[in-house]
Coordinates of C-alpha atoms (C1' of nucleotides) in Angstrom, one line a residue:
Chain A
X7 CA -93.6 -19.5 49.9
X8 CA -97.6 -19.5 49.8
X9 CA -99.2 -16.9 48.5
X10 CA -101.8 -15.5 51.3
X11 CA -105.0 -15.7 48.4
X12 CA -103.6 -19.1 47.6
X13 CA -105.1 -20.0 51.0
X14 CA -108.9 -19.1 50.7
X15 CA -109.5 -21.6 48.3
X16 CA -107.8 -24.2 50.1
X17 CA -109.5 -24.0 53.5
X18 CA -113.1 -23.9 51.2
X19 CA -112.7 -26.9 49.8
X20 CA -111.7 -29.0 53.1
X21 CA -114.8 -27.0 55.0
X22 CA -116.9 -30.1 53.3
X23 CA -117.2 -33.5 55.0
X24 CA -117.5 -35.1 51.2
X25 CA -114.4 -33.4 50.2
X26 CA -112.2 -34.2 52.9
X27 CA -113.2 -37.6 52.7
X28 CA -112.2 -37.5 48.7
X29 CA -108.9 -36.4 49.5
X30 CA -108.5 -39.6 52.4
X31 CA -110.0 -41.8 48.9
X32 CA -107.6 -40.5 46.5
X33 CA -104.6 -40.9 49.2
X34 CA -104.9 -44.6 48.7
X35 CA -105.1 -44.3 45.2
X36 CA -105.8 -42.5 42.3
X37 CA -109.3 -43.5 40.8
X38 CA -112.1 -41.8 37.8
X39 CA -114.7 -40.1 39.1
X40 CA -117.2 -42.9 38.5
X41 CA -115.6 -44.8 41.3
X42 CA -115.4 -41.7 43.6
X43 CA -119.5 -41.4 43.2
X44 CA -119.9 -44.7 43.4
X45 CA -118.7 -45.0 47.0
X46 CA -121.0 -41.9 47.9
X47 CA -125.0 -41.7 48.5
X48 CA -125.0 -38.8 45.6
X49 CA -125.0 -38.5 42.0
X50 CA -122.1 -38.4 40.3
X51 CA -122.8 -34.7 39.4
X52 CA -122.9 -33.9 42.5
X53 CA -119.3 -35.3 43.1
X54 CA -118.2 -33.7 40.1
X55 CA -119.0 -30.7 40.9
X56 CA -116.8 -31.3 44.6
X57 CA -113.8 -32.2 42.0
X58 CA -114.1 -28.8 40.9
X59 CA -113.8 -27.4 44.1
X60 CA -110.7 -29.5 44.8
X61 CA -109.1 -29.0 41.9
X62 CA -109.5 -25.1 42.7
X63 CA -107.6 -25.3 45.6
X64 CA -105.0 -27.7 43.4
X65 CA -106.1 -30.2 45.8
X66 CA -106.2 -32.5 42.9
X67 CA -105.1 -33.2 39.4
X68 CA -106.9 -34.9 36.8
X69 CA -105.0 -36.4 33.8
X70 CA -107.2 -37.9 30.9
X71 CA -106.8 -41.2 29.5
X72 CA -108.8 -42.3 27.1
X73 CA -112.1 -41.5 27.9
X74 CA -111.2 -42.0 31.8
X75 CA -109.9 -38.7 33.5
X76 CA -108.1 -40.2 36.5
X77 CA -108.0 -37.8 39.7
X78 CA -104.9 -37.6 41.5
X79 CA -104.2 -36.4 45.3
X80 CA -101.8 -33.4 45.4
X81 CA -100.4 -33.6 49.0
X82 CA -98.5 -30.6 47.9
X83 CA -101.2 -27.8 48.1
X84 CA -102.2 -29.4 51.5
X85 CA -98.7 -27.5 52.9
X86 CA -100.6 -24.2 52.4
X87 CA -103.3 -25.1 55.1
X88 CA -100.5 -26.3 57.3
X89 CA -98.1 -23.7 57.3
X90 CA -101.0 -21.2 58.2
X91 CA -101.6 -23.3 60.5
X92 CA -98.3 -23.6 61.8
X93 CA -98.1 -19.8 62.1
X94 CA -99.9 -20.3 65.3
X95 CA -97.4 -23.1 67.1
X96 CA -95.3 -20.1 66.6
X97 CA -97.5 -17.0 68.1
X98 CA -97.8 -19.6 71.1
X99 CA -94.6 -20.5 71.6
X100 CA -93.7 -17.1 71.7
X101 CA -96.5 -16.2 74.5
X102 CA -95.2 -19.1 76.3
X103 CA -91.9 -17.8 76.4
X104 CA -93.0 -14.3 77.3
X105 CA -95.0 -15.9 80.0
X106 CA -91.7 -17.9 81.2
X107 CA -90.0 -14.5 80.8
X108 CA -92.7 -12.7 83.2
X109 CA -92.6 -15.3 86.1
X110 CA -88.2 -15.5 86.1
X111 CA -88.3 -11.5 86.9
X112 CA -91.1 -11.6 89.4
X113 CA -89.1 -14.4 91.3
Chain B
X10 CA -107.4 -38.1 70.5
X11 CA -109.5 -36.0 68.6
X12 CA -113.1 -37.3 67.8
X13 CA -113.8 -37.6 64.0
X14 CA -117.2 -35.4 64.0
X15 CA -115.0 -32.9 65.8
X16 CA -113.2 -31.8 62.3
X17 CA -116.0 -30.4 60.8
X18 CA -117.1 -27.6 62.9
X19 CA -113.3 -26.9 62.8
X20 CA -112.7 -27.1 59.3
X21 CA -115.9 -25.0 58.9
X22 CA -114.8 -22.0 61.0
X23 CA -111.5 -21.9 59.2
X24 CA -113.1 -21.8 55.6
X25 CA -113.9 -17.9 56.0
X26 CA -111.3 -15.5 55.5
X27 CA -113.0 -13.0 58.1
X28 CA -112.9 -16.1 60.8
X29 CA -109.2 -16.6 60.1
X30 CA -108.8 -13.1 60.4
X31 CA -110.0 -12.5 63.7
X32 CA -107.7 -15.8 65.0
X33 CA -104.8 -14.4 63.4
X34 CA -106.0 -10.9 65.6
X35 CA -106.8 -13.1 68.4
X36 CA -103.3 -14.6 68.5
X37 CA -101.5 -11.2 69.5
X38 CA -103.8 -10.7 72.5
X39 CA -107.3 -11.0 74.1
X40 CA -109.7 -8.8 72.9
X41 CA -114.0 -7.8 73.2
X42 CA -115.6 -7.8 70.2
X43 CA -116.0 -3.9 70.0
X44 CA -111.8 -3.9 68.9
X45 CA -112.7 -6.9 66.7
X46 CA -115.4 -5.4 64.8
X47 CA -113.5 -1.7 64.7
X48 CA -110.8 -3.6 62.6
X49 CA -113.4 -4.6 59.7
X50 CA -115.4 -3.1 57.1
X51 CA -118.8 -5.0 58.4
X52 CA -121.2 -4.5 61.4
X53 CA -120.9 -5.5 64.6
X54 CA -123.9 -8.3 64.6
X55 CA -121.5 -9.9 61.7
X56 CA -118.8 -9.9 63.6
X57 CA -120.8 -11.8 66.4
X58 CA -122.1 -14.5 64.2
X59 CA -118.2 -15.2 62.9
X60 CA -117.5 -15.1 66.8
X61 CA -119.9 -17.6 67.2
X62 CA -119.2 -20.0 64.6
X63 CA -115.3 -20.2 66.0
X64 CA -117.1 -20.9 69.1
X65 CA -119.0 -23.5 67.9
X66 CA -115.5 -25.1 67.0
X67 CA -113.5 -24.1 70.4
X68 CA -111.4 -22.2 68.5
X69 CA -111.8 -19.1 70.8
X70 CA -113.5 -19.0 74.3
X71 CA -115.2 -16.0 75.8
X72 CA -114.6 -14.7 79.5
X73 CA -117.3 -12.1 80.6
X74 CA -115.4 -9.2 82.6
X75 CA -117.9 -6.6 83.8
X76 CA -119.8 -5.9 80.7
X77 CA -116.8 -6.6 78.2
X78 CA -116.9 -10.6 76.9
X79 CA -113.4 -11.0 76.1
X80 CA -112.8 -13.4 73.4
X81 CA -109.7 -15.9 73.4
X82 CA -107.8 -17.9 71.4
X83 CA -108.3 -22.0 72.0
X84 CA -105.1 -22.5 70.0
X85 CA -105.7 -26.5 71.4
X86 CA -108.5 -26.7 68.4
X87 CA -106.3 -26.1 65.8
X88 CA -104.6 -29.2 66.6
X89 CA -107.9 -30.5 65.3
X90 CA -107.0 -29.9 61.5
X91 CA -103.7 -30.2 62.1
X92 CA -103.9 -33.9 62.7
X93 CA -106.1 -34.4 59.9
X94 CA -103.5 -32.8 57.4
X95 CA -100.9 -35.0 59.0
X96 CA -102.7 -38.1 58.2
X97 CA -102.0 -37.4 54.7
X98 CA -98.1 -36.7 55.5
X99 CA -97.9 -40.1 56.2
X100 CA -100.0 -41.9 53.3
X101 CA -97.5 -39.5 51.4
X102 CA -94.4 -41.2 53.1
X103 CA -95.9 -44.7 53.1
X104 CA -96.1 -44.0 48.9
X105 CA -92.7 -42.7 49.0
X106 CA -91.2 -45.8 50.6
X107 CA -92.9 -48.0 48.2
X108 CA -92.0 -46.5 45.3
X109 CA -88.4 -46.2 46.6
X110 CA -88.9 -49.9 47.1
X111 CA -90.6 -51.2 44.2
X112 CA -87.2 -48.8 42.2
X113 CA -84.8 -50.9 44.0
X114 CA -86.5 -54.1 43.2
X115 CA -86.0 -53.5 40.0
X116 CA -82.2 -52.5 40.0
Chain C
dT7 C1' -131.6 6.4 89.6
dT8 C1' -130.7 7.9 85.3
dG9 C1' -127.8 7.9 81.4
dA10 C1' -124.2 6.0 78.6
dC11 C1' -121.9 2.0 77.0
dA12 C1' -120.8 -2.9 75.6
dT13 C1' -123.0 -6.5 74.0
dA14 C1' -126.8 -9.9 72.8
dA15 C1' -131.0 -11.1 70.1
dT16 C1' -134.3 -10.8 66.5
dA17 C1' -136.0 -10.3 61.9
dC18 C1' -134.9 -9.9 57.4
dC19 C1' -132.3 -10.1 52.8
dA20 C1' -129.2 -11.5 48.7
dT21 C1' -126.2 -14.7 47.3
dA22 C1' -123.5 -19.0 47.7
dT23 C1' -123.7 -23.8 48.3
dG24 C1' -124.8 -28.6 47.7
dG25 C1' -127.8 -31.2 45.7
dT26 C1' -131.0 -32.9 41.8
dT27 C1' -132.7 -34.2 36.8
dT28 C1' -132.0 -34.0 32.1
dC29 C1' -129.3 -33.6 28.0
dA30 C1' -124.8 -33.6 25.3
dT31 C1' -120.3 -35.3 24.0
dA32 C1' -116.3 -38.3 23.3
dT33 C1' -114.2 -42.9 23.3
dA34 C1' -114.3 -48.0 23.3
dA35 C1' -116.2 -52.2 21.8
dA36 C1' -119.6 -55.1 18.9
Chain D
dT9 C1' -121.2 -48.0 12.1
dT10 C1' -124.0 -48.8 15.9
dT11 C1' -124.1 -49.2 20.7
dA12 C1' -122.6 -48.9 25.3
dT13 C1' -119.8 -46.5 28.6
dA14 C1' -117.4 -42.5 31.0
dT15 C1' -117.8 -38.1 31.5
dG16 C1' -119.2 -33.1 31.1
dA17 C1' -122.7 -29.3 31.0
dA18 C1' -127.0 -26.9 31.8
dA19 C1' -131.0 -25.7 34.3
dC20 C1' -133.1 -25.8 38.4
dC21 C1' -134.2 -26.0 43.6
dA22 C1' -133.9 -25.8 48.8
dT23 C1' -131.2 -24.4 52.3
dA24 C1' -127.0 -22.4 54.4
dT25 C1' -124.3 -18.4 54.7
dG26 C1' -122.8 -13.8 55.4
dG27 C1' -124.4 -9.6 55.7
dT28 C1' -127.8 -5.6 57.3
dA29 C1' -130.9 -2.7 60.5
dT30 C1' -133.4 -2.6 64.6
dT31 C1' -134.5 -3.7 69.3
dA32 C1' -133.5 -5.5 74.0
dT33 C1' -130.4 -6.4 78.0
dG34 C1' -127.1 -5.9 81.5
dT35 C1' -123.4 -3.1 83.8
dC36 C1' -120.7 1.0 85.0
dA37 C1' -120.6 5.8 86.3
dA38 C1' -122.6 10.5 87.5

DNA sequence: TTGACATAATACCATATGGTTTCATATAAA
DNA sequence: TTTATATGAAACCATATGGTATTATGTCAA
């Protein structure tokens, strides 16, 4: 189960273009930060400080190696935007079938 | 097929608890913005700009009736995010497979 | 046609956000 | 032990964001 404030910080870190397009990055593979900015028209603080962001929502991991710190994609916390999202499907398929429900009677 | 530029003002509207608030509302039933704004601890012009940003990503659309605009849910537009998280379900299988494969290679 | 109601529009404000430059720290390599 | 590399941290800035109060507009009802 997701905790319901596990979801604001989720959601606020995929409301950035540069962010989502991190997570698509890291999804082929994990890579330093240096290689993330590098791919970017921004300085690499400016990247670092999206990493934080992400790694608030547990978007991403970092694990240090040497004097590397290799982010990592964590598909996991991606389930908590989807099952909110999912909640939805559900409300409509219900509507649907209330809908369905309405027009059998009237015939 | 959802356009790529067509994420963000999606992805934006959904980063505010307040905005997911009022879809969540919107789900159980079409509704003006007075019973929206009743149901929050902020003004009514607030309440309008939050409107207006889920318009902006056709999350809700707004039927004027007399002097009421009712405001509805577009649950279609969520299908917009939704397809972007799945993109990552499948990176996430493709690794999966690999690593499964690379395992048996080994055996 | 006047009054009440539902909403939109405008102007304004404090803080969050996304970016920069500059400086500090830790590890690898010469 | 220097020197170069990979990164973190701090200070700062412009603009976006989320909110307010106030004013204007359109529609229903007496």
């Amino acid at each position: 189960m997701t905790r319901p404030d596990a979801v604001q910080p989720v959601f606020r870190a995929l409301a950035d273009p540069t962010r989502r397009a991190i997570l698509s990055m890291l999804a082929t593979g994990d890579r330093p930060i240096g290689d993330i900015a590098a791919k970017f028209e921004m300085t690499r603080p400016a990247v670092a400080k999206h990493l934080a962001i992400l790694k608030e929502g547990d978007l991403i991991t970092v694990e240090a190696i040497g004097r590397e710190r290799i982010n990592k994609l964590n598909p996991a916390a991606l389930k908590t935007a989807q099952e909110w999202l999912n909640h939805f499907d559900h409300f409509w398929d219900e509507k649907l079938s209330k809908l369905k429900q309405a027009v059998e009677e009237k015939k």
